[in-house]
Amino acid sequence: MFNLTFARDFLLHQLKSKNRHGLHSPFVYRLVDEVIYDKKHYPAYDSIEQQRDHLLVDDRQITVTDLGAGSHVNNNKQKKISDITLNALKPPKLAKLLYRLAASTKPASIVELGTCLGITTLYLQAAAPDAKVYTLEGCPQTAGVAKDVFERAGAKDINVITGNFDDTMPGVIAGLDKLDFVYIDGNHQRDATLRYFEWCLPKVHEGTMLIFDDIYWSDGMKQAWAQIKANPQVTATVDLFWIGLVFFKPGRAKENFKIKV
């Protein structure tokens, strides 16, 4: 049932979405033209994908603690690192898009909910090497693998915070003057997603970008995305199907876009 629903949602998105042409918002046009549709190859891609290749052949098993909505592929507690890499990590195309989005924002801080094995974290850190990076992970053994990946990649100044997001996220937000770039890829339940969004709101500003992953994951996630779009502080959203971008530009009329990727 999930696959049929997901396929239907994807087809509808493709039918209703636009490319860069026909966009009347200069801000969103530039975002689509210069960032989302940027086909240039950046050197960071190669070194990070080497770390993915290393994980794809790692057959060690770890015990996965899942505090969220689980996996649509494999909910076993014992999982091979290679299987997690194949099934749970963001594919290269999406991870590279996240790199470009972070680079375009030039954030002073990056907050990521859902470290997994750390590949996306490496992309975000490489995109903004001067930013303070906080990555939150609920599973201790998964976080341990990610720390090994960061060490092997020579990535420094990545703060890995392990524990339930409900316990860890408020403290991270409280420690920052403002939120520049937040990527929420964890839990995937309606109420939790809305809770994380609401926690962010007091610290957002005109340059903030919030990114929500898997906005078509379930009916609950689709409901959460609809409520986020309707929030009065939100002035623009960009629905890329796999992820949703949220912006706060005071004085602008609210606009919601669906963009082909």
CSV table of N, CA and C in Angstrom, one decimal, residues 144-246:
chain,number,residue,atom,x,y,z
A,144,GLY,N,28.3,6.2,16.7
A,144,GLY,CA,29.7,5.8,16.8
A,144,GLY,C,30.3,5.6,15.5
A,145,VAL,N,29.6,4.9,14.6
A,145,VAL,CA,30.1,4.7,13.2
A,145,VAL,C,30.3,6.1,12.5
A,146,ALA,N,29.4,7.0,12.7
A,146,ALA,CA,29.5,8.3,12.1
A,146,ALA,C,30.8,9.0,12.6
A,147,LYS,N,31.1,8.9,13.8
A,147,LYS,CA,32.3,9.5,14.4
A,147,LYS,C,33.5,9.0,13.7
A,148,ASP,N,33.5,7.6,13.5
A,148,ASP,CA,34.6,7.0,12.8
A,148,ASP,C,34.8,7.5,11.4
A,149,VAL,N,33.6,7.7,10.7
A,149,VAL,CA,33.6,8.3,9.3
A,149,VAL,C,34.2,9.7,9.3
A,150,PHE,N,33.8,10.5,10.3
A,150,PHE,CA,34.3,11.9,10.4
A,150,PHE,C,35.9,11.9,10.6
A,151,GLU,N,36.3,11.0,11.5
A,151,GLU,CA,37.7,10.9,11.7
A,151,GLU,C,38.5,10.5,10.5
A,152,ARG,N,38.0,9.4,9.8
A,152,ARG,CA,38.6,8.9,8.6
A,152,ARG,C,38.7,10.0,7.5
A,153,ALA,N,37.6,10.8,7.4
A,153,ALA,CA,37.5,11.9,6.4
A,153,ALA,C,38.3,13.1,6.8
A,154,GLY,N,38.8,13.2,8.0
A,154,GLY,CA,39.6,14.3,8.5
A,154,GLY,C,38.7,15.5,8.8
A,155,ALA,N,37.4,15.3,9.0
A,155,ALA,CA,36.4,16.4,9.3
A,155,ALA,C,36.5,16.8,10.7
A,156,LYS,N,36.7,18.0,11.0
A,156,LYS,CA,36.9,18.5,12.3
A,156,LYS,C,35.7,19.4,12.7
A,157,ASP,N,35.5,19.7,14.0
A,157,ASP,CA,34.5,20.6,14.5
A,157,ASP,C,33.1,20.2,14.1
A,158,ILE,N,32.8,18.9,14.0
A,158,ILE,CA,31.5,18.4,13.9
A,158,ILE,C,31.1,17.9,15.3
A,159,ASN,N,30.0,18.5,15.9
A,159,ASN,CA,29.6,18.2,17.2
A,159,ASN,C,28.5,17.1,17.1
A,160,VAL,N,28.8,15.9,17.5
A,160,VAL,CA,27.8,14.8,17.5
A,160,VAL,C,27.1,14.7,18.8
A,161,ILE,N,25.8,14.8,18.8
A,161,ILE,CA,25.0,14.8,20.0
A,161,ILE,C,24.1,13.6,20.0
A,162,THR,N,24.2,12.7,20.9
A,162,THR,CA,23.5,11.5,20.9
A,162,THR,C,22.4,11.5,21.9
A,163,GLY,N,21.2,11.0,21.5
A,163,GLY,CA,20.1,10.9,22.5
A,163,GLY,C,18.8,11.2,21.7
A,164,ASN,N,17.7,11.1,22.5
A,164,ASN,CA,16.4,11.4,21.9
A,164,ASN,C,16.3,12.9,21.5
A,165,PHE,N,15.8,13.2,20.3
A,165,PHE,CA,15.8,14.5,19.9
A,165,PHE,C,15.0,15.4,20.9
A,166,ASP,N,14.0,14.9,21.5
A,166,ASP,CA,13.2,15.7,22.4
A,166,ASP,C,14.0,16.2,23.6
A,167,ASP,N,15.1,15.4,23.9
A,167,ASP,CA,16.0,15.8,25.0
A,167,ASP,C,17.1,16.7,24.5
A,168,THR,N,17.6,16.4,23.3
A,168,THR,CA,18.8,17.1,22.8
A,168,THR,C,18.6,18.4,22.0
A,169,MET,N,17.5,18.4,21.2
A,169,MET,CA,17.4,19.5,20.3
A,169,MET,C,17.1,20.8,21.0
A,170,PRO,N,16.3,20.9,22.1
A,170,PRO,CA,16.1,22.2,22.8
A,170,PRO,C,17.4,22.8,23.3
A,171,GLY,N,18.3,22.0,23.8
A,171,GLY,CA,19.5,22.5,24.3
A,171,GLY,C,20.4,23.1,23.2
A,172,VAL,N,20.4,22.4,22.0
A,172,VAL,CA,21.2,22.9,20.9
A,172,VAL,C,20.7,24.3,20.4
A,173,ILE,N,19.3,24.4,20.3
A,173,ILE,CA,18.7,25.6,19.9
A,173,ILE,C,19.0,26.7,20.9
A,174,ALA,N,18.8,26.4,22.1
A,174,ALA,CA,19.0,27.4,23.2
A,174,ALA,C,20.4,28.0,23.2
A,175,GLY,N,21.4,27.2,22.7
A,175,GLY,CA,22.8,27.6,22.7
A,175,GLY,C,23.2,28.5,21.5
A,176,LEU,N,22.2,28.7,20.6
A,176,LEU,CA,22.5,29.5,19.4
A,176,LEU,C,21.7,30.8,19.4
A,177,ASP,N,22.3,31.8,19.0
A,177,ASP,CA,21.6,33.1,18.9
A,177,ASP,C,20.6,33.1,17.8
A,178,LYS,N,20.8,32.4,16.7
A,178,LYS,CA,19.9,32.3,15.6
A,178,LYS,C,20.1,31.0,14.9
A,179,LEU,N,19.1,30.6,14.1
A,179,LEU,CA,19.2,29.4,13.3
A,179,LEU,C,19.4,29.8,11.9
A,180,ASP,N,20.4,29.3,11.2
A,180,ASP,CA,20.7,29.7,9.8
A,180,ASP,C,20.3,28.6,8.9
A,181,PHE,N,20.6,27.3,9.3
A,181,PHE,CA,20.3,26.2,8.4
A,181,PHE,C,20.0,25.0,9.2
A,182,VAL,N,18.8,24.5,9.1
A,182,VAL,CA,18.4,23.3,9.9
A,182,VAL,C,17.9,22.2,8.9
A,183,TYR,N,18.4,21.0,9.0
A,183,TYR,CA,18.0,19.9,8.2
A,183,TYR,C,17.4,18.8,9.1
A,184,ILE,N,16.1,18.6,9.0
A,184,ILE,CA,15.4,17.7,9.8
A,184,ILE,C,15.1,16.4,9.1
A,185,ASP,N,15.9,15.4,9.5
A,185,ASP,CA,15.7,14.0,8.8
A,185,ASP,C,15.7,13.0,9.9
A,186,GLY,N,14.7,13.0,10.7
A,186,GLY,CA,14.6,12.1,11.8
A,186,GLY,C,13.2,12.0,12.3
A,187,ASN,N,12.8,10.8,12.8
A,187,ASN,CA,11.5,10.5,13.5
A,187,ASN,C,10.4,10.3,12.4
A,188,HIS,N,10.2,11.3,11.5
A,188,HIS,CA,9.2,11.1,10.5
A,188,HIS,C,7.8,10.8,11.0
A,189,GLN,N,7.4,11.4,12.1
A,189,GLN,CA,6.1,11.4,12.6
A,189,GLN,C,5.5,12.8,12.6
A,190,ARG,N,4.2,12.9,12.4
A,190,ARG,CA,3.6,14.2,12.3
A,190,ARG,C,3.9,15.1,13.5
A,191,ASP,N,3.5,14.6,14.7
A,191,ASP,CA,3.6,15.4,15.9
A,191,ASP,C,5.0,15.8,16.2
A,192,ALA,N,5.9,14.9,16.0
A,192,ALA,CA,7.3,15.2,16.3
A,192,ALA,C,7.9,16.2,15.3
A,193,THR,N,7.6,16.0,14.0
A,193,THR,CA,8.0,17.0,13.0
A,193,THR,C,7.5,18.4,13.3
A,194,LEU,N,6.3,18.5,13.7
A,194,LEU,CA,5.7,19.8,14.0
A,194,LEU,C,6.3,20.4,15.3
A,195,ARG,N,6.6,19.5,16.2
A,195,ARG,CA,7.3,20.0,17.4
A,195,ARG,C,8.7,20.5,17.1
A,196,TYR,N,9.5,19.9,16.3
A,196,TYR,CA,10.8,20.4,15.9
A,196,TYR,C,10.7,21.7,15.2
A,197,PHE,N,9.7,21.8,14.3
A,197,PHE,CA,9.5,23.0,13.6
A,197,PHE,C,9.2,24.2,14.5
A,198,GLU,N,8.3,23.9,15.5
A,198,GLU,CA,7.9,25.0,16.4
A,198,GLU,C,9.0,25.4,17.3
A,199,TRP,N,9.9,24.5,17.7
A,199,TRP,CA,11.0,24.8,18.5
A,199,TRP,C,12.0,25.7,17.7
A,200,CYS,N,12.0,25.6,16.4
A,200,CYS,CA,12.9,26.4,15.6
A,200,CYS,C,12.4,27.9,15.5
A,201,LEU,N,11.1,28.1,15.5
A,201,LEU,CA,10.5,29.4,15.1
A,201,LEU,C,11.1,30.6,15.9
A,202,PRO,N,11.3,30.5,17.2
A,202,PRO,CA,11.8,31.7,17.9
A,202,PRO,C,13.2,32.1,17.4
A,203,LYS,N,14.0,31.3,16.7
A,203,LYS,CA,15.3,31.6,16.3
A,203,LYS,C,15.5,31.8,14.8
A,204,VAL,N,14.4,31.7,14.1
A,204,VAL,CA,14.6,31.9,12.6
A,204,VAL,C,14.7,33.4,12.3
A,205,HIS,N,15.2,33.7,11.1
A,205,HIS,CA,15.4,35.1,10.6
A,205,HIS,C,15.3,35.1,9.1
A,206,GLU,N,15.5,36.2,8.5
A,206,GLU,CA,15.3,36.4,7.1
A,206,GLU,C,16.1,35.4,6.2
A,207,GLY,N,17.3,35.1,6.7
A,207,GLY,CA,18.2,34.2,6.0
A,207,GLY,C,18.1,32.7,6.3
A,208,THR,N,17.2,32.4,7.2
A,208,THR,CA,17.1,31.0,7.6
A,208,THR,C,16.5,30.1,6.5
A,209,MET,N,17.1,28.9,6.4
A,209,MET,CA,16.5,27.8,5.6
A,209,MET,C,16.3,26.6,6.4
A,210,LEU,N,15.0,26.2,6.5
A,210,LEU,CA,14.7,24.9,7.2
A,210,LEU,C,14.4,23.9,6.1
A,211,ILE,N,15.0,22.7,6.2
A,211,ILE,CA,14.7,21.6,5.3
A,211,ILE,C,14.1,20.4,6.0
A,212,PHE,N,13.0,20.0,5.5
A,212,PHE,CA,12.3,18.8,6.0
A,212,PHE,C,12.4,17.6,5.0
A,213,ASP,N,12.9,16.5,5.5
A,213,ASP,CA,13.1,15.3,4.7
A,213,ASP,C,11.8,14.5,4.6
A,214,ASP,N,11.7,13.8,3.5
A,214,ASP,CA,10.6,12.8,3.4
A,214,ASP,C,9.2,13.3,3.7
A,215,ILE,N,8.9,14.4,3.0
A,215,ILE,CA,7.6,15.1,3.3
A,215,ILE,C,6.4,14.3,2.7
A,216,TYR,N,6.7,13.3,1.9
A,216,TYR,CA,5.6,12.4,1.4
A,216,TYR,C,5.8,11.0,2.0
A,217,TRP,N,6.5,10.8,3.1
A,217,TRP,CA,6.8,9.6,3.7
A,217,TRP,C,5.5,8.8,4.2
A,218,SER,N,4.5,9.6,4.7
A,218,SER,CA,3.3,9.0,5.2
A,218,SER,C,2.2,10.0,5.2
A,219,ASP,N,1.0,9.6,5.5
A,219,ASP,CA,-0.1,10.6,5.6
A,219,ASP,C,0.3,11.6,6.7
A,220,GLY,N,0.9,11.2,7.8
A,220,GLY,CA,1.2,12.0,8.9
A,220,GLY,C,2.2,13.1,8.5
A,221,MET,N,3.2,12.7,7.7
A,221,MET,CA,4.2,13.6,7.2
A,221,MET,C,3.6,14.6,6.2
A,222,LYS,N,2.7,14.2,5.4
A,222,LYS,CA,2.0,15.1,4.5
A,222,LYS,C,1.2,16.1,5.2
A,223,GLN,N,0.6,15.7,6.3
A,223,GLN,CA,-0.2,16.6,7.2
A,223,GLN,C,0.7,17.6,7.8
A,224,ALA,N,1.9,17.1,8.3
A,224,ALA,CA,2.8,18.0,9.0
A,224,ALA,C,3.3,19.1,8.0
A,225,TRP,N,3.6,18.6,6.7
A,225,TRP,CA,4.1,19.6,5.7
A,225,TRP,C,3.0,20.6,5.4
A,226,ALA,N,1.8,20.2,5.3
A,226,ALA,CA,0.7,21.1,5.1
A,226,ALA,C,0.6,22.2,6.2
A,227,GLN,N,0.8,21.8,7.4
A,227,GLN,CA,0.7,22.7,8.5
A,227,GLN,C,1.9,23.6,8.6
A,228,ILE,N,3.0,23.1,8.2
A,228,ILE,CA,4.2,24.0,8.2
A,228,ILE,C,4.0,25.1,7.1
A,229,LYS,N,3.5,24.7,5.9
A,229,LYS,CA,3.3,25.7,4.9
A,229,LYS,C,2.3,26.7,5.3
A,230,ALA,N,1.3,26.3,6.1
A,230,ALA,CA,0.2,27.3,6.5
A,230,ALA,C,0.7,28.2,7.6
A,231,ASN,N,1.8,27.9,8.3
A,231,ASN,CA,2.2,28.8,9.4
A,231,ASN,C,2.4,30.2,9.0
A,232,PRO,N,1.9,31.2,9.7
A,232,PRO,CA,2.0,32.6,9.3
A,232,PRO,C,3.4,33.1,9.3
A,233,GLN,N,4.3,32.5,10.0
A,233,GLN,CA,5.7,33.0,9.9
A,233,GLN,C,6.4,32.6,8.6
A,234,VAL,N,5.9,31.6,8.0
A,234,VAL,CA,6.5,31.0,6.7
A,234,VAL,C,6.0,31.8,5.5
A,235,THR,N,6.9,32.3,4.7
A,235,THR,CA,6.6,33.2,3.6
A,235,THR,C,6.8,32.5,2.2
A,236,ALA,N,7.6,31.4,2.2
A,236,ALA,CA,7.8,30.7,1.0
A,236,ALA,C,8.2,29.2,1.3
A,237,THR,N,7.7,28.3,0.5
A,237,THR,CA,8.1,26.9,0.6
A,237,THR,C,8.4,26.4,-0.8
A,238,VAL,N,9.4,25.5,-0.9
A,238,VAL,CA,9.7,24.8,-2.1
A,238,VAL,C,9.6,23.3,-1.9
A,239,ASP,N,8.7,22.7,-2.6
A,239,ASP,CA,8.4,21.3,-2.5
A,239,ASP,C,9.2,20.6,-3.6
A,240,LEU,N,10.3,19.8,-3.2
A,240,LEU,CA,11.1,19.1,-4.2
A,240,LEU,C,10.7,17.6,-4.1
A,241,PHE,N,9.6,17.3,-3.6
A,241,PHE,CA,9.1,15.9,-3.3
A,241,PHE,C,9.9,15.2,-2.2
A,242,TRP,N,11.2,15.0,-2.5
A,242,TRP,CA,12.0,14.3,-1.5
A,242,TRP,C,12.3,15.1,-0.3
A,243,ILE,N,12.4,16.4,-0.4
A,243,ILE,CA,12.6,17.3,0.7
A,243,ILE,C,11.7,18.6,0.5
A,244,GLY,N,11.5,19.3,1.6
A,244,GLY,CA,10.7,20.5,1.5
A,244,GLY,C,11.6,21.7,2.1
A,245,LEU,N,11.7,22.8,1.4
A,245,LEU,CA,12.4,23.9,1.9
A,245,LEU,C,11.5,25.0,2.4
A,246,VAL,N,11.9,25.6,3.5
A,246,VAL,CA,11.0,26.6,4.2
A,246,VAL,C,11.8,27.9,4.4
